[in-house]
PDB file of C-alpha atoms in Angstrom:
ATOM      1  CA  UNK A   1      12.240  13.910  -5.535  1.00  0.00           C
ATOM      2  CA  UNK A   2      11.440  10.875  -3.895  1.00  0.00           C
ATOM      3  CA  UNK A   3       8.679  11.203  -0.502  1.00  0.00           C
ATOM      4  CA  UNK A   4       8.829   8.129   1.458  1.00  0.00           C
ATOM      5  CA  UNK A   5       5.254   7.985   4.286  1.00  0.00           C
ATOM      6  CA  UNK A   6       5.369   5.888   6.581  1.00  0.00           C
ATOM      7  CA  UNK A   7       1.870   4.135   7.663  1.00  0.00           C
ATOM      8  CA  UNK A   8       1.471   7.082   7.348  1.00  0.00           C
ATOM      9  CA  UNK A   9      -2.186   7.364   8.848  1.00  0.00           C
ATOM     10  CA  UNK A  10      -2.032   5.599  11.914  1.00  0.00           C
ATOM     11  CA  UNK A  11      -3.704   6.874  14.503  1.00  0.00           C
ATOM     12  CA  UNK A  12      -5.430   9.723  13.094  1.00  0.00           C
ATOM     13  CA  UNK A  13      -8.750  10.655  12.996  1.00  0.00           C
ATOM     14  CA  UNK A  14     -11.113   9.883   9.891  1.00  0.00           C
ATOM     15  CA  UNK A  15     -10.912  14.352   9.255  1.00  0.00           C
ATOM     16  CA  UNK A  16      -7.285  13.991   9.144  1.00  0.00           C
ATOM     17  CA  UNK A  17      -7.163  10.733   7.208  1.00  0.00           C
ATOM     18  CA  UNK A  18      -8.716  12.293   3.843  1.00  0.00           C
ATOM     19  CA  UNK A  19      -6.220  14.844   4.460  1.00  0.00           C
ATOM     20  CA  UNK A  20      -2.795  12.892   4.376  1.00  0.00           C
ATOM     21  CA  UNK A  21      -4.813  11.396   1.134  1.00  0.00           C
ATOM     22  CA  UNK A  22      -4.689  14.659  -0.403  1.00  0.00           C
ATOM     23  CA  UNK A  23      -1.138  15.055   0.455  1.00  0.00           C
ATOM     24  CA  UNK A  24      -0.682  12.204  -1.526  1.00  0.00           C
ATOM     25  CA  UNK A  25      -2.757  12.828  -3.850  1.00  0.00           C
ATOM     26  CA  UNK A  26      -1.283  15.985  -4.239  1.00  0.00           C
ATOM     27  CA  UNK A  27       1.940  14.630  -4.593  1.00  0.00           C
ATOM     28  CA  UNK A  28       1.561  12.280  -7.053  1.00  0.00           C
ATOM     29  CA  UNK A  29      -0.029  15.225  -9.057  1.00  0.00           C
ATOM     30  CA  UNK A  30       3.134  16.943  -9.292  1.00  0.00           C
ATOM     31  CA  UNK A  31       5.053  14.141 -10.761  1.00  0.00           C
ATOM     32  CA  UNK A  32       6.904  13.116  -7.763  1.00  0.00           C
ATOM     33  CA  UNK A  33       7.852   9.749  -6.950  1.00  0.00           C
ATOM     34  CA  UNK A  34       6.018   8.682  -2.951  1.00  0.00           C
ATOM     35  CA  UNK A  35       6.709   5.167  -1.514  1.00  0.00           C
ATOM     36  CA  UNK A  36       3.797   4.716   0.549  1.00  0.00           C
ATOM     37  CA  UNK A  37       4.571   1.458   2.981  1.00  0.00           C
ATOM     38  CA  UNK A  38       0.547   1.109   4.462  1.00  0.00           C
ATOM     39  CA  UNK A  39      -1.279  -1.561   5.692  1.00  0.00           C
ATOM     40  CA  UNK A  40      -4.370   0.040   5.345  1.00  0.00           C
ATOM     41  CA  UNK A  41      -5.458  -2.476   1.933  1.00  0.00           C
ATOM     42  CA  UNK A  42      -8.231   0.240   1.146  1.00  0.00           C
ATOM     43  CA  UNK A  43      -6.325   3.359   1.256  1.00  0.00           C
ATOM     44  CA  UNK A  44      -2.575   1.865  -1.397  1.00  0.00           C
ATOM     45  CA  UNK A  45      -5.212   0.551  -3.935  1.00  0.00           C
ATOM     46  CA  UNK A  46      -7.412   3.784  -3.971  1.00  0.00           C
ATOM     47  CA  UNK A  47      -3.780   5.629  -3.943  1.00  0.00           C
ATOM     48  CA  UNK A  48      -1.282   3.282  -5.648  1.00  0.00           C
ATOM     49  CA  UNK A  49       0.160   2.949  -8.911  1.00  0.00           C
ATOM     50  CA  UNK A  50       1.633   0.275  -8.525  1.00  0.00           C
ATOM     51  CA  UNK A  51       1.460  -2.284  -4.830  1.00  0.00           C
ATOM     52  CA  UNK A  52       4.650  -3.694  -3.620  1.00  0.00           C
ATOM     53  CA  UNK A  53       3.463  -7.262  -0.529  1.00  0.00           C
ATOM     54  CA  UNK A  54       6.810  -7.181   1.287  1.00  0.00           C
ATOM     55  CA  UNK A  55       7.362 -10.422   3.643  1.00  0.00           C
ATOM     56  CA  UNK A  56       9.934 -10.689   6.009  1.00  0.00           C
ATOM     57  CA  UNK A  57      12.263  -8.551   3.969  1.00  0.00           C
ATOM     58  CA  UNK A  58      11.520 -10.013   0.765  1.00  0.00           C
ATOM     59  CA  UNK A  59       9.695  -9.020  -1.945  1.00  0.00           C
ATOM     60  CA  UNK A  60       6.903 -11.727  -2.362  1.00  0.00           C
ATOM     61  CA  UNK A  61       3.264  -9.518  -4.314  1.00  0.00           C
ATOM     62  CA  UNK A  62       2.887  -7.247  -7.062  1.00  0.00           C
ATOM     63  CA  UNK A  63       0.730  -6.211  -8.265  1.00  0.00           C
ATOM     64  CA  UNK A  64      -0.234  -2.940 -11.007  1.00  0.00           C
ATOM     65  CA  UNK A  65      -3.518  -0.214 -10.316  1.00  0.00           C
ATOM     66  CA  UNK A  66      -6.246  -1.582 -12.234  1.00  0.00           C
ATOM     67  CA  UNK A  67      -4.924  -5.145 -11.644  1.00  0.00           C
ATOM     68  CA  UNK A  68      -7.064  -5.915  -9.188  1.00  0.00           C
ATOM     69  CA  UNK A  69     -10.118  -4.796  -6.553  1.00  0.00           C
ATOM     70  CA  UNK A  70      -9.911  -4.503  -2.799  1.00  0.00           C
ATOM     71  CA  UNK A  71     -11.226  -7.480  -2.682  1.00  0.00           C
ATOM     72  CA  UNK A  72      -9.530  -9.209  -4.299  1.00  0.00           C
ATOM     73  CA  UNK A  73      -6.100  -6.948  -2.971  1.00  0.00           C
ATOM     74  CA  UNK A  74      -6.816  -8.315   0.100  1.00  0.00           C
ATOM     75  CA  UNK A  75      -7.146 -12.140  -0.757  1.00  0.00           C
ATOM     76  CA  UNK A  76      -3.239 -12.180  -2.710  1.00  0.00           C
ATOM     77  CA  UNK A  77      -2.821 -10.651   0.688  1.00  0.00           C
ATOM     78  CA  UNK A  78      -4.202 -13.110   2.996  1.00  0.00           C
ATOM     79  CA  UNK A  79      -2.963 -15.953   0.729  1.00  0.00           C
ATOM     80  CA  UNK A  80       0.956 -14.846   0.016  1.00  0.00           C
ATOM     81  CA  UNK A  81       0.812 -14.781   3.754  1.00  0.00           C
ATOM     82  CA  UNK A  82      -0.741 -17.889   4.528  1.00  0.00           C
ATOM     83  CA  UNK A  83       1.886 -19.351   2.095  1.00  0.00           C
ATOM     84  CA  UNK A  84       5.018 -17.534   3.676  1.00  0.00           C
ATOM     85  CA  UNK A  85       3.192 -19.634   7.072  1.00  0.00           C
ATOM     86  CA  UNK A  86       4.045 -22.684   5.545  1.00  0.00           C
ATOM     87  CA  UNK A  87       7.379 -21.941   4.456  1.00  0.00           C
ATOM     88  CA  UNK A  88       8.416 -20.198   7.481  1.00  0.00           C
ATOM     89  CA  UNK A  89       7.406 -23.271   9.199  1.00  0.00           C
TER      90      UNK A  89
END
């Protein structure tokens, strides 16, 4: 099984975000695969076993759980974004 969630926490209150994140944890615990599209890197970092960064339809980075802190992941993401902007110019 594959469950796809596209920005499931957008515009939700904190309580509802917690419910969504708990739901994702239950998906993972059941052994199902979950494709979780999200811009909130703190949520991604807390939930994902593997994070893939896509820019303009291309994979530009991949990070496994535990390889980076949330701060390092954010810096990595911003660095990839800056490089992409320079390459597109």
